[in-house]
Amino acid sequence: MRQPLYIKSAVAISAQESFEREKFLQPLLTSGTGKLFAQDAPYAQYISPVAIRRMSRQMKMTISCAMEALVRAGVATPDAIITGTGRGGVTDMEHFVKDMILLNEGAMNPTAFIQSTYNSASGWIAMQAKCTGYNQTYVHRGCSFELAVQDAQMLAGESELPINLLVGCFDELTEDYYHIRQKRGYWKIPAISSESLYQHEDVAGTIAGEGASFFVLSNQPEEQQNCLRQLKIIYQANAEKITQAIMEVAIEEAIGLDAIDLILLGDNGDPRQQHLYAHLDILFPKTRMERFKHLCGEFDTATGFGTWYADWILHQKQADGKQPKNLLLINHYILGSATVMFITAPETT
Amino acid sequence: MLQTSDRIVVSSMGLISALGTGIAAHTAAFEQRKSGLRHPQHLKTLHASEFLVGEVALSDVAMMQQLGIPSTKKGYSRTSLISMCAIADMLQTTDLAWLQNLPKLGYINANTVGGMSIVENLYMEMITDRIDEETDKWIDTLDCAESTEHVARFFGLNPAMATISTACSSSANSIIVGARMLQHGLVDAVIVGGGDALSRYTLNGFSALKNVDKTPCKSFDQNRNGLNLGEGAGYLLLEKESSAKARGANILAILSGFSNHNDTYHPTAPSPDGSGALRTMAGALERAKLPAQAIHYINAHGTATLNNDHSEGLAIQNLWQGVPPPFSSTKAFTGHTLAAAGAVEAICSIAAMQANTVPPNLNWETPMEELSIRPCTQSEKVDINHVMSNSFGFGGSNVTLIFSRA
């Protein structure tokens, strides 16, 4: 869908030091276990001591990330809150389902049950930010974050007044989750070091990740803001559909492919899915390309991290003076969906 | 481009619940005051003799037979099967080939716990090191999106898909999202709704919250004591009025208003003064450009929990200044079908409008102390031009829909 969303703030909690932007990649953080767990943020700054004691790490991560996005945007109460998650509160779900089995459906604590509800995070954020507006939660695997962004695009188009939309995503990695999905062939076995993800492209599988990313997006431009202009969600993705989506973006934006000066790829190092990116070298023979899943690992809402990374890069002063302006984010997820996003730097920098 | 002048219409609907498959089964049950609640037979819970639930009468095998799936086929979760049955019901009045060939079809589904009804029985096996194909093939049903994609595949559809999970308002939200996608031109027709199967997980969860009634629920009664859980699915086909007319479709209703607001009060309890529910109902009226008096029937969320009925009842009383139109909750018939409730009740509301008949609120005896208003306890003939349907969920997720006579 074509509808500009101006990025007022972008916050990510990931396996890298991304929560504090200036520490990002200083140095690169790695893992040799095949699991990239997120770096914890100072959660207690964002959640009351009473509430935080009962919260899973995922809830803390999500709420802190969302609240910090509001702070950085200077927005106390957004007009809407839209989240996406592939997995929801995995720890809470595991906790409750195991309790139920081990206690033989006996007396159980409802807290884990409540927090395993997929919209419990977006409801909590609404409560804390006093946002009585639109509240939505998408849970569609690899396009959960994308559907949240698409909803934000629709809201932006529906409002003649300036609006601030809090849009974000979260997914949690647990030992059980890793173990179970290993049986479905998701991961490279034996585990490899994360920074060498792209040196093991002969072995099936990828590395697991997690994280939360939140953005305050607006339909009104302000100075020095990057802009998420286009989003294409592709179901049952293949290289042809991805190429077609890229061509549509170029046509709708009235730009040539050579105007794209940076491509971020969600290639996860799994040879079984690399055919999705097969056409890109032909379409973009000279364009700078970067991959990001060695930084965050693979998860349903890794596009959220990719979007944060895109925003970070577009704000960075490049050493060679070649400031990228037009960025394509191309991602895919294990279970078949793919995404093309067009994100641009402000006209004058 | 956003286009709002063309109205959003409902051109087909299908549902399944404890009352059976199809609209006729539901309207007949309403007329005969015949509740679908029973002790669970398919759900293997230790609490079976304790709790009444709105269980779909068909077993998984019976649903597979009805859908023409050989019983040797594996991998069909009850969540998927229930959703498939509701869509099959909808397809009695819609040409499947037309949907299959539509370039811009959407399918916006909703559920609350994915394939939990099966995963909860296999979980301890899944986390062992043992590789067992029979068990492991169910792993992906942990995702809420699994049933959405399975249903689309089963019917040979290739739609733009989304799965929504906002607890008890989930499928009411699918209806809103689908309608807006039509207005933005992202889809030309869209199947919206949701489906949930009963699971021990949700039954024990609600039981731990101490809001499950062991007797048939008594919505809006002073002595109400909680909800009965249910399962089911409901789907509506939404189109723009112009395109529905152009293809000669039978227009069943107009989606004239909708509203989604957060309550911001508590993770599992609504605002006690009803302000959240009131804001949501008022928002839907505003979008529909209708005065409150234009509503002739309200299908209330009416779960019969202490909190919901207090809050929703006050909101209705305040919004209509003590004189609301007939209102009732149909939860005592179907149980609370969670993610399916919004769509199931939207369909029952439209059916009520078509028949000009208000479904009765069962088991009501004693007025609530704090309310001067009373639910409609007898099946009542009323001219209905506009109906309102409420769905209020955990996380403060409040949704109101308004349907109008075509």
Coordinates of N, CA and C in Angstrom, one line a residue, chain A residues 1-3 82 86-87 89-90 92-98 100-114 116-120 122-124 126-141 143-144 147 150-159 174 176-177 179-184 186 233 235-236 241 300 333 335 337, chain B residues 2 44-47 108 111-114 116 119-121 123-132 136-146 148-149 153 157-167 169-170 173-174 176-177 180-181 183-184 186 200-206 208-209 260-268 279 287 393-397:
Chain A
M1 N 0.8 -1.2 0.0 CA 0.0 0.0 0.0 C 0.9 1.2 0.0
R2 N 0.4 2.3 -0.7 CA 1.2 3.5 -0.8 C 0.6 4.5 0.1
Q3 N 1.3 4.9 1.1 CA 0.8 5.9 2.0 C 1.9 6.3 2.9
I82 N -1.1 0.0 17.6 CA -1.3 -1.2 16.7 C 0.0 -2.1 16.9
G86 N 4.1 -12.7 16.2 CA 3.8 -14.0 15.6 C 3.6 -15.0 16.8
R87 N 4.2 -14.7 17.9 CA 4.2 -15.8 19.0 C 3.5 -15.3 20.2
G89 N 2.8 -14.0 24.0 CA 3.6 -14.3 25.2 C 3.9 -15.7 25.4
V90 N 5.0 -16.1 24.8 CA 5.4 -17.5 24.7 C 5.7 -18.1 26.1
D92 N 4.6 -17.1 29.0 CA 3.4 -17.2 29.8 C 2.6 -18.4 29.3
M93 N 2.5 -18.6 28.0 CA 1.8 -19.7 27.4 C 2.4 -21.0 27.9
E94 N 3.7 -21.1 27.8 CA 4.4 -22.3 28.2 C 4.1 -22.6 29.7
H95 N 4.2 -21.5 30.5 CA 4.0 -21.6 31.9 C 2.6 -22.2 32.2
F96 N 1.6 -21.6 31.6 CA 0.2 -22.0 31.9 C -0.1 -23.4 31.4
V97 N 0.4 -23.7 30.2 CA 0.0 -25.0 29.6 C 0.7 -26.1 30.5
K98 N 1.9 -25.9 30.9 CA 2.6 -26.9 31.7 C 2.0 -27.0 33.1
M100 N -1.0 -26.5 33.8 CA -2.3 -27.2 33.6 C -2.1 -28.7 33.6
I101 N -1.1 -29.1 32.8 CA -0.8 -30.5 32.7 C -0.3 -31.1 34.0
L102 N 0.7 -30.4 34.6 CA 1.3 -30.9 35.8 C 0.4 -30.9 37.0
L103 N -0.5 -29.9 37.1 CA -1.4 -29.8 38.2 C -2.7 -30.5 37.9
N104 N -2.7 -31.2 36.8 CA -4.0 -31.9 36.4 C -5.2 -31.0 36.4
E105 N -5.1 -29.9 35.8 CA -6.2 -28.9 35.7 C -6.6 -28.5 37.1
G106 N -5.7 -28.5 38.0 CA -6.0 -28.1 39.4 C -6.0 -26.6 39.6
A107 N -5.8 -26.1 40.8 CA -5.9 -24.7 41.1 C -4.7 -23.9 40.4
M108 N -5.0 -23.1 39.5 CA -3.9 -22.4 38.7 C -4.0 -20.9 38.9
N109 N -2.8 -20.3 38.7 CA -2.7 -18.8 38.8 C -3.0 -18.2 37.4
P110 N -4.0 -17.3 37.4 CA -4.4 -16.8 36.1 C -3.5 -15.8 35.5
T111 N -2.5 -15.3 36.2 CA -1.7 -14.3 35.6 C -1.0 -14.7 34.3
A112 N -0.5 -15.9 34.2 CA 0.2 -16.3 33.0 C -0.9 -16.4 31.9
F113 N -2.1 -16.9 32.2 CA -3.1 -17.0 31.2 C -3.5 -15.6 30.6
I114 N -3.6 -14.6 31.5 CA -4.0 -13.3 31.0 C -2.9 -12.7 30.1
S116 N -0.7 -14.3 28.5 CA -0.5 -15.0 27.2 C -1.5 -14.6 26.1
T117 N -2.5 -13.8 26.5 CA -3.4 -13.2 25.5 C -2.6 -12.3 24.6
Y118 N -2.8 -12.4 23.3 CA -1.9 -11.7 22.3 C -2.0 -10.2 22.4
N119 N -3.2 -9.7 22.9 CA -3.3 -8.2 22.9 C -3.1 -7.7 24.3
S120 N -2.5 -8.5 25.2 CA -2.3 -8.0 26.6 C -1.3 -6.9 26.6
S122 N -0.6 -4.7 24.0 CA -1.2 -3.4 23.5 C -2.2 -2.8 24.4
G123 N -2.9 -3.7 25.2 CA -3.9 -3.2 26.1 C -3.2 -2.5 27.3
W124 N -2.1 -3.1 27.7 CA -1.3 -2.5 28.8 C -0.7 -1.1 28.4
A126 N -1.8 0.9 26.2 CA -3.0 1.8 26.1 C -3.3 2.4 27.5
M127 N -3.3 1.4 28.5 CA -3.6 1.8 29.9 C -2.5 2.8 30.4
Q128 N -1.3 2.5 30.1 CA -0.2 3.3 30.6 C -0.1 4.6 29.9
A129 N -0.4 4.7 28.6 CA -0.3 5.9 27.8 C -1.7 6.6 27.8
K130 N -2.7 6.0 28.5 CA -4.0 6.6 28.5 C -4.6 6.8 27.1
C131 N -4.4 5.8 26.3 CA -4.9 5.9 24.9 C -6.2 5.2 24.7
T132 N -7.3 5.9 24.7 CA -8.6 5.3 24.5 C -8.9 5.1 23.0
G133 N -8.0 5.4 22.1 CA -8.2 5.3 20.7 C -8.2 3.9 20.2
Y134 N -8.1 3.8 18.9 CA -8.0 2.5 18.2 C -6.9 1.6 18.7
N135 N -7.2 0.3 18.9 CA -6.2 -0.6 19.5 C -6.4 -1.9 18.7
Q136 N -5.3 -2.4 18.1 CA -5.4 -3.6 17.3 C -4.1 -4.5 17.4
T137 N -4.3 -5.8 17.3 CA -3.2 -6.7 17.4 C -3.3 -7.8 16.3
Y138 N -2.3 -7.8 15.5 CA -2.2 -8.8 14.4 C -1.3 -9.9 14.7
V139 N -1.7 -11.1 14.4 CA -0.9 -12.3 14.8 C -0.8 -13.3 13.6
H140 N -0.2 -12.7 12.5 CA -0.1 -13.5 11.3 C 1.3 -13.8 10.9
R141 N 2.0 -14.6 11.7 CA 3.3 -15.1 11.5 C 4.2 -14.0 11.0
C143 N 4.0 -11.8 8.7 CA 3.5 -10.5 8.3 C 2.8 -9.8 9.4
S144 N 3.0 -10.2 10.7 CA 2.3 -9.6 11.8 C 2.6 -8.1 11.9
L147 N 1.3 -6.2 8.8 CA -0.2 -5.9 8.9 C -0.4 -4.7 9.8
Q150 N 0.4 -1.7 7.8 CA -0.6 -1.5 6.8 C -1.8 -0.8 7.5
D151 N -2.2 -1.3 8.7 CA -3.3 -0.7 9.4 C -3.0 0.8 9.7
A152 N -1.8 1.1 10.1 CA -1.4 2.5 10.3 C -1.5 3.3 9.1
Q153 N -1.1 2.7 7.9 CA -1.2 3.4 6.7 C -2.7 3.8 6.4
M154 N -3.6 2.8 6.7 CA -5.0 3.1 6.5 C -5.5 4.2 7.4
L155 N -5.1 4.1 8.7 CA -5.5 5.2 9.6 C -5.0 6.5 9.2
A156 N -3.7 6.5 8.7 CA -3.1 7.8 8.3 C -3.9 8.4 7.1
G157 N -4.4 7.5 6.2 CA -5.2 8.0 5.1 C -6.6 8.4 5.4
E158 N -7.1 7.8 6.5 CA -8.4 8.1 7.0 C -8.6 9.4 7.7
S159 N -7.4 10.0 8.2 CA -7.5 11.2 9.0 C -7.0 12.4 8.3
T174 N 12.3 -18.6 23.5 CA 12.5 -19.4 24.7 C 13.2 -20.7 24.4
D176 N 12.2 -23.7 25.1 CA 11.2 -24.6 24.5 C 10.9 -24.3 23.1
Y177 N 10.7 -23.0 22.8 CA 10.3 -22.6 21.4 C 11.4 -23.1 20.5
H179 N 13.6 -25.4 20.9 CA 13.7 -26.9 20.8 C 12.5 -27.5 19.9
I180 N 11.4 -26.9 20.1 CA 10.2 -27.4 19.3 C 10.4 -27.1 17.8
R181 N 10.8 -25.9 17.5 CA 10.9 -25.5 16.1 C 12.1 -26.2 15.5
Q182 N 13.1 -26.6 16.3 CA 14.2 -27.4 15.8 C 13.7 -28.6 15.1
K183 N 12.6 -29.2 15.7 CA 12.0 -30.4 15.1 C 11.4 -30.2 13.7
R184 N 11.2 -28.9 13.4 CA 10.6 -28.5 12.1 C 11.7 -28.0 11.2
Y186 N 14.0 -25.6 11.6 CA 14.2 -24.1 11.5 C 15.7 -23.7 11.6
I233 N 2.9 -6.5 1.0 CA 2.9 -7.8 1.7 C 2.7 -8.9 0.7
Y235 N 2.2 -12.9 0.0 CA 1.9 -14.3 0.5 C 2.4 -15.3 -0.4
Q236 N 2.8 -16.5 0.1 CA 3.4 -17.5 -0.7 C 4.4 -17.0 -1.7
K241 N 7.2 -12.8 -7.5 CA 6.3 -11.9 -6.8 C 7.1 -10.7 -6.2
D300 N 9.4 -14.0 13.7 CA 8.2 -13.6 12.9 C 8.2 -12.1 12.6
Y333 N 9.9 -14.5 5.7 CA 9.9 -15.4 6.9 C 9.8 -16.8 6.5
L335 N 7.9 -19.3 7.0 CA 6.7 -20.0 6.6 C 6.1 -19.4 5.3
S337 N 5.9 -16.0 3.8 CA 5.6 -14.6 3.4 C 6.8 -13.8 3.1
Chain B
L2 N -8.5 6.2 -0.6 CA -9.6 6.0 0.4 C -10.9 6.4 -0.3
K44 N -11.8 -33.1 26.2 CA -11.5 -34.0 27.2 C -10.9 -33.3 28.4
T45 N -11.7 -32.8 29.3 CA -11.3 -32.1 30.5 C -11.8 -32.8 31.7
L46 N -10.9 -32.7 32.7 CA -11.3 -33.3 34.0 C -12.5 -32.6 34.6
H47 N -12.8 -31.4 34.1 CA -13.9 -30.7 34.7 C -15.2 -30.8 33.9
I108 N -9.8 -12.1 6.4 CA -9.4 -11.6 7.7 C -10.0 -12.4 8.7
N111 N -8.6 -15.6 15.8 CA -8.7 -16.6 16.9 C -7.9 -16.2 18.1
T112 N -8.1 -16.9 19.2 CA -7.5 -16.5 20.4 C -6.3 -17.4 20.8
V113 N -6.4 -18.6 20.5 CA -5.3 -19.5 20.9 C -4.8 -20.5 19.9
G114 N -5.0 -20.1 18.6 CA -4.5 -21.0 17.5 C -5.0 -22.4 17.7
M116 N -4.5 -24.5 20.0 CA -4.2 -25.0 21.4 C -5.0 -26.2 21.7
V119 N -2.6 -28.8 20.6 CA -1.3 -28.7 21.2 C -1.2 -29.0 22.7
E120 N -2.3 -28.6 23.4 CA -2.3 -28.8 24.8 C -2.2 -30.3 25.2
N121 N -2.6 -31.2 24.3 CA -2.5 -32.6 24.6 C -1.2 -33.2 24.2
Y123 N 1.8 -31.2 24.1 CA 2.9 -30.3 24.5 C 4.1 -31.0 25.2
M124 N 3.8 -31.8 26.2 CA 4.9 -32.4 26.9 C 5.7 -33.4 26.0
E125 N 5.0 -33.9 25.0 CA 5.7 -34.8 24.0 C 6.6 -33.9 23.1
M126 N 6.0 -32.7 22.7 CA 6.8 -31.8 21.8 C 8.1 -31.4 22.4
I127 N 8.1 -31.1 23.7 CA 9.3 -30.6 24.3 C 10.4 -31.7 24.7
T128 N 10.1 -32.9 24.4 CA 11.1 -34.0 24.6 C 12.0 -34.0 23.4
D129 N 13.1 -34.8 23.5 CA 14.0 -34.9 22.4 C 13.5 -35.9 21.3
R130 N 12.5 -36.6 21.6 CA 12.0 -37.6 20.7 C 11.4 -37.0 19.4
I131 N 11.8 -37.6 18.3 CA 11.2 -37.2 17.1 C 10.0 -38.1 16.8
D132 N 8.8 -37.5 16.7 CA 7.7 -38.3 16.4 C 6.8 -37.6 15.4
D136 N 4.9 -34.1 15.8 CA 5.6 -32.9 15.4 C 4.9 -32.2 14.3
K137 N 4.0 -32.9 13.5 CA 3.4 -32.2 12.4 C 2.4 -31.1 12.9
W138 N 2.0 -31.2 14.2 CA 1.1 -30.2 14.8 C 1.8 -29.0 15.3
I139 N 3.2 -29.0 15.3 CA 3.9 -27.9 15.9 C 3.5 -26.5 15.3
D140 N 3.3 -26.4 14.0 CA 3.0 -25.1 13.4 C 1.6 -24.6 13.7
T141 N 0.8 -25.6 14.3 CA -0.6 -25.1 14.6 C -0.5 -24.2 15.9
L142 N 0.6 -24.1 16.6 CA 0.8 -23.2 17.7 C 0.5 -21.8 17.2
D143 N 0.8 -21.5 16.0 CA 0.6 -20.1 15.4 C -0.9 -19.9 15.2
C144 N -1.4 -18.7 15.5 CA -2.7 -18.3 15.3 C -3.0 -18.3 13.8
A145 N -2.0 -18.0 13.0 CA -2.2 -17.9 11.5 C -2.4 -19.2 10.8
E146 N -2.1 -20.3 11.5 CA -2.2 -21.6 10.9 C -3.6 -21.9 10.4
T148 N -5.9 -19.9 9.6 CA -6.3 -18.9 8.5 C -5.7 -19.5 7.2
E149 N -4.5 -19.9 7.2 CA -3.8 -20.3 6.0 C -4.4 -21.7 5.6
R153 N -6.2 -22.4 2.0 CA -5.7 -23.5 1.1 C -6.8 -24.5 0.8
L157 N -8.4 -20.9 -2.1 CA -8.4 -19.4 -2.2 C -6.9 -18.9 -2.1
N158 N -6.7 -17.8 -2.7 CA -5.4 -17.2 -2.6 C -5.5 -15.7 -2.2
P159 N -6.0 -15.5 -1.0 CA -6.3 -14.1 -0.6 C -5.2 -13.4 0.1
A160 N -5.4 -12.0 0.2 CA -4.6 -11.3 1.2 C -5.1 -11.7 2.5
M161 N -4.2 -12.1 3.4 CA -4.7 -12.6 4.7 C -4.2 -11.8 5.9
A162 N -5.0 -11.9 6.9 CA -4.6 -11.4 8.2 C -5.2 -12.2 9.3
T163 N -4.6 -12.3 10.4 CA -5.2 -13.0 11.6 C -5.1 -11.9 12.7
I164 N -6.2 -11.8 13.4 CA -6.3 -10.8 14.5 C -6.6 -11.5 15.8
S165 N -6.0 -11.0 16.8 CA -6.2 -11.6 18.1 C -6.3 -10.5 19.2
T166 N -7.5 -10.1 19.5 CA -7.8 -9.2 20.5 C -8.8 -9.7 21.5
A167 N -8.6 -11.0 21.9 CA -9.4 -11.6 22.9 C -10.9 -11.7 22.4
S169 N -13.0 -9.6 21.4 CA -13.5 -8.7 20.3 C -12.8 -9.1 19.0
S170 N -12.1 -10.2 19.0 CA -11.2 -10.5 17.8 C -12.0 -10.4 16.5
N173 N -13.2 -7.2 15.3 CA -12.2 -6.4 14.7 C -11.9 -6.8 13.3
S174 N -12.0 -8.1 13.0 CA -11.8 -8.6 11.6 C -12.8 -7.9 10.7
I176 N -14.1 -4.9 11.1 CA -13.7 -3.5 10.9 C -12.5 -3.4 9.9
V177 N -11.5 -4.3 10.2 CA -10.3 -4.2 9.3 C -10.7 -4.6 7.8
R180 N -12.4 -1.6 6.2 CA -11.5 -0.5 5.9 C -10.6 -0.9 4.7
M181 N -10.2 -2.2 4.6 CA -9.4 -2.6 3.5 C -10.2 -2.4 2.2
Q183 N -12.5 -0.1 1.7 CA -12.5 1.4 1.5 C -11.2 1.9 0.9
H184 N -10.1 1.2 1.2 CA -8.8 1.7 0.7 C -8.5 1.0 -0.6
L186 N -7.7 -2.1 -1.1 CA -6.7 -3.2 -1.0 C -7.4 -4.5 -1.4
R200 N -8.9 -26.9 26.9 CA -8.7 -27.0 28.3 C -8.0 -25.7 28.8
Y201 N -7.1 -25.2 27.9 CA -6.3 -24.0 28.2 C -7.2 -22.9 28.6
T202 N -8.2 -22.6 27.7 CA -9.0 -21.4 28.0 C -10.0 -21.7 29.1
L203 N -10.5 -22.9 29.1 CA -11.5 -23.3 30.2 C -10.8 -23.1 31.6
N204 N -9.6 -23.6 31.7 CA -8.9 -23.5 33.0 C -8.5 -22.1 33.3
G205 N -8.2 -21.4 32.2 CA -7.8 -20.0 32.4 C -8.9 -19.1 32.9
F206 N -10.1 -19.2 32.3 CA -11.2 -18.5 32.8 C -11.7 -19.0 34.1
A208 N -9.7 -20.1 36.4 CA -8.7 -19.6 37.4 C -9.1 -18.1 37.7
L209 N -9.6 -17.4 36.7 CA -10.1 -16.1 36.9 C -11.4 -16.0 37.7
N260 N -13.8 1.2 17.4 CA -12.8 0.4 18.2 C -12.2 1.4 19.2
H261 N -12.4 1.2 20.4 CA -11.7 2.1 21.4 C -11.1 1.2 22.5
N262 N -10.1 1.7 23.2 CA -9.6 1.0 24.3 C -10.1 1.5 25.6
D263 N -10.4 0.6 26.5 CA -11.0 1.0 27.8 C -10.0 1.7 28.8
T264 N -8.7 1.2 28.7 CA -7.6 1.8 29.5 C -7.9 1.7 31.0
Y265 N -8.7 0.7 31.4 CA -8.9 0.7 32.8 C -8.1 -0.4 33.6
H266 N -8.2 -1.6 33.0 CA -7.6 -2.8 33.7 C -7.4 -3.9 32.7
P267 N -6.4 -4.8 32.9 CA -6.1 -5.8 31.9 C -7.3 -6.8 31.7
T268 N -8.1 -7.0 32.7 CA -9.2 -8.0 32.5 C -10.6 -7.4 33.0
R279 N -18.2 5.1 25.2 CA -17.5 5.8 24.2 C -17.5 5.0 22.9
R287 N -20.1 7.3 13.5 CA -19.6 7.0 12.2 C -20.8 6.6 11.3
G393 N -13.5 -7.0 25.0 CA -12.5 -8.0 25.4 C -11.5 -7.6 26.4
F394 N -10.7 -8.7 26.9 CA -9.5 -8.5 27.7 C -8.6 -7.4 27.1
G395 N -7.8 -6.8 27.9 CA -6.9 -5.8 27.3 C -7.7 -4.5 27.0
G396 N -8.9 -4.4 27.4 CA -9.7 -3.2 27.2 C -10.1 -3.0 25.7
S397 N -10.2 -4.1 25.0 CA -10.4 -4.0 23.6 C -12.0 -4.0 23.3

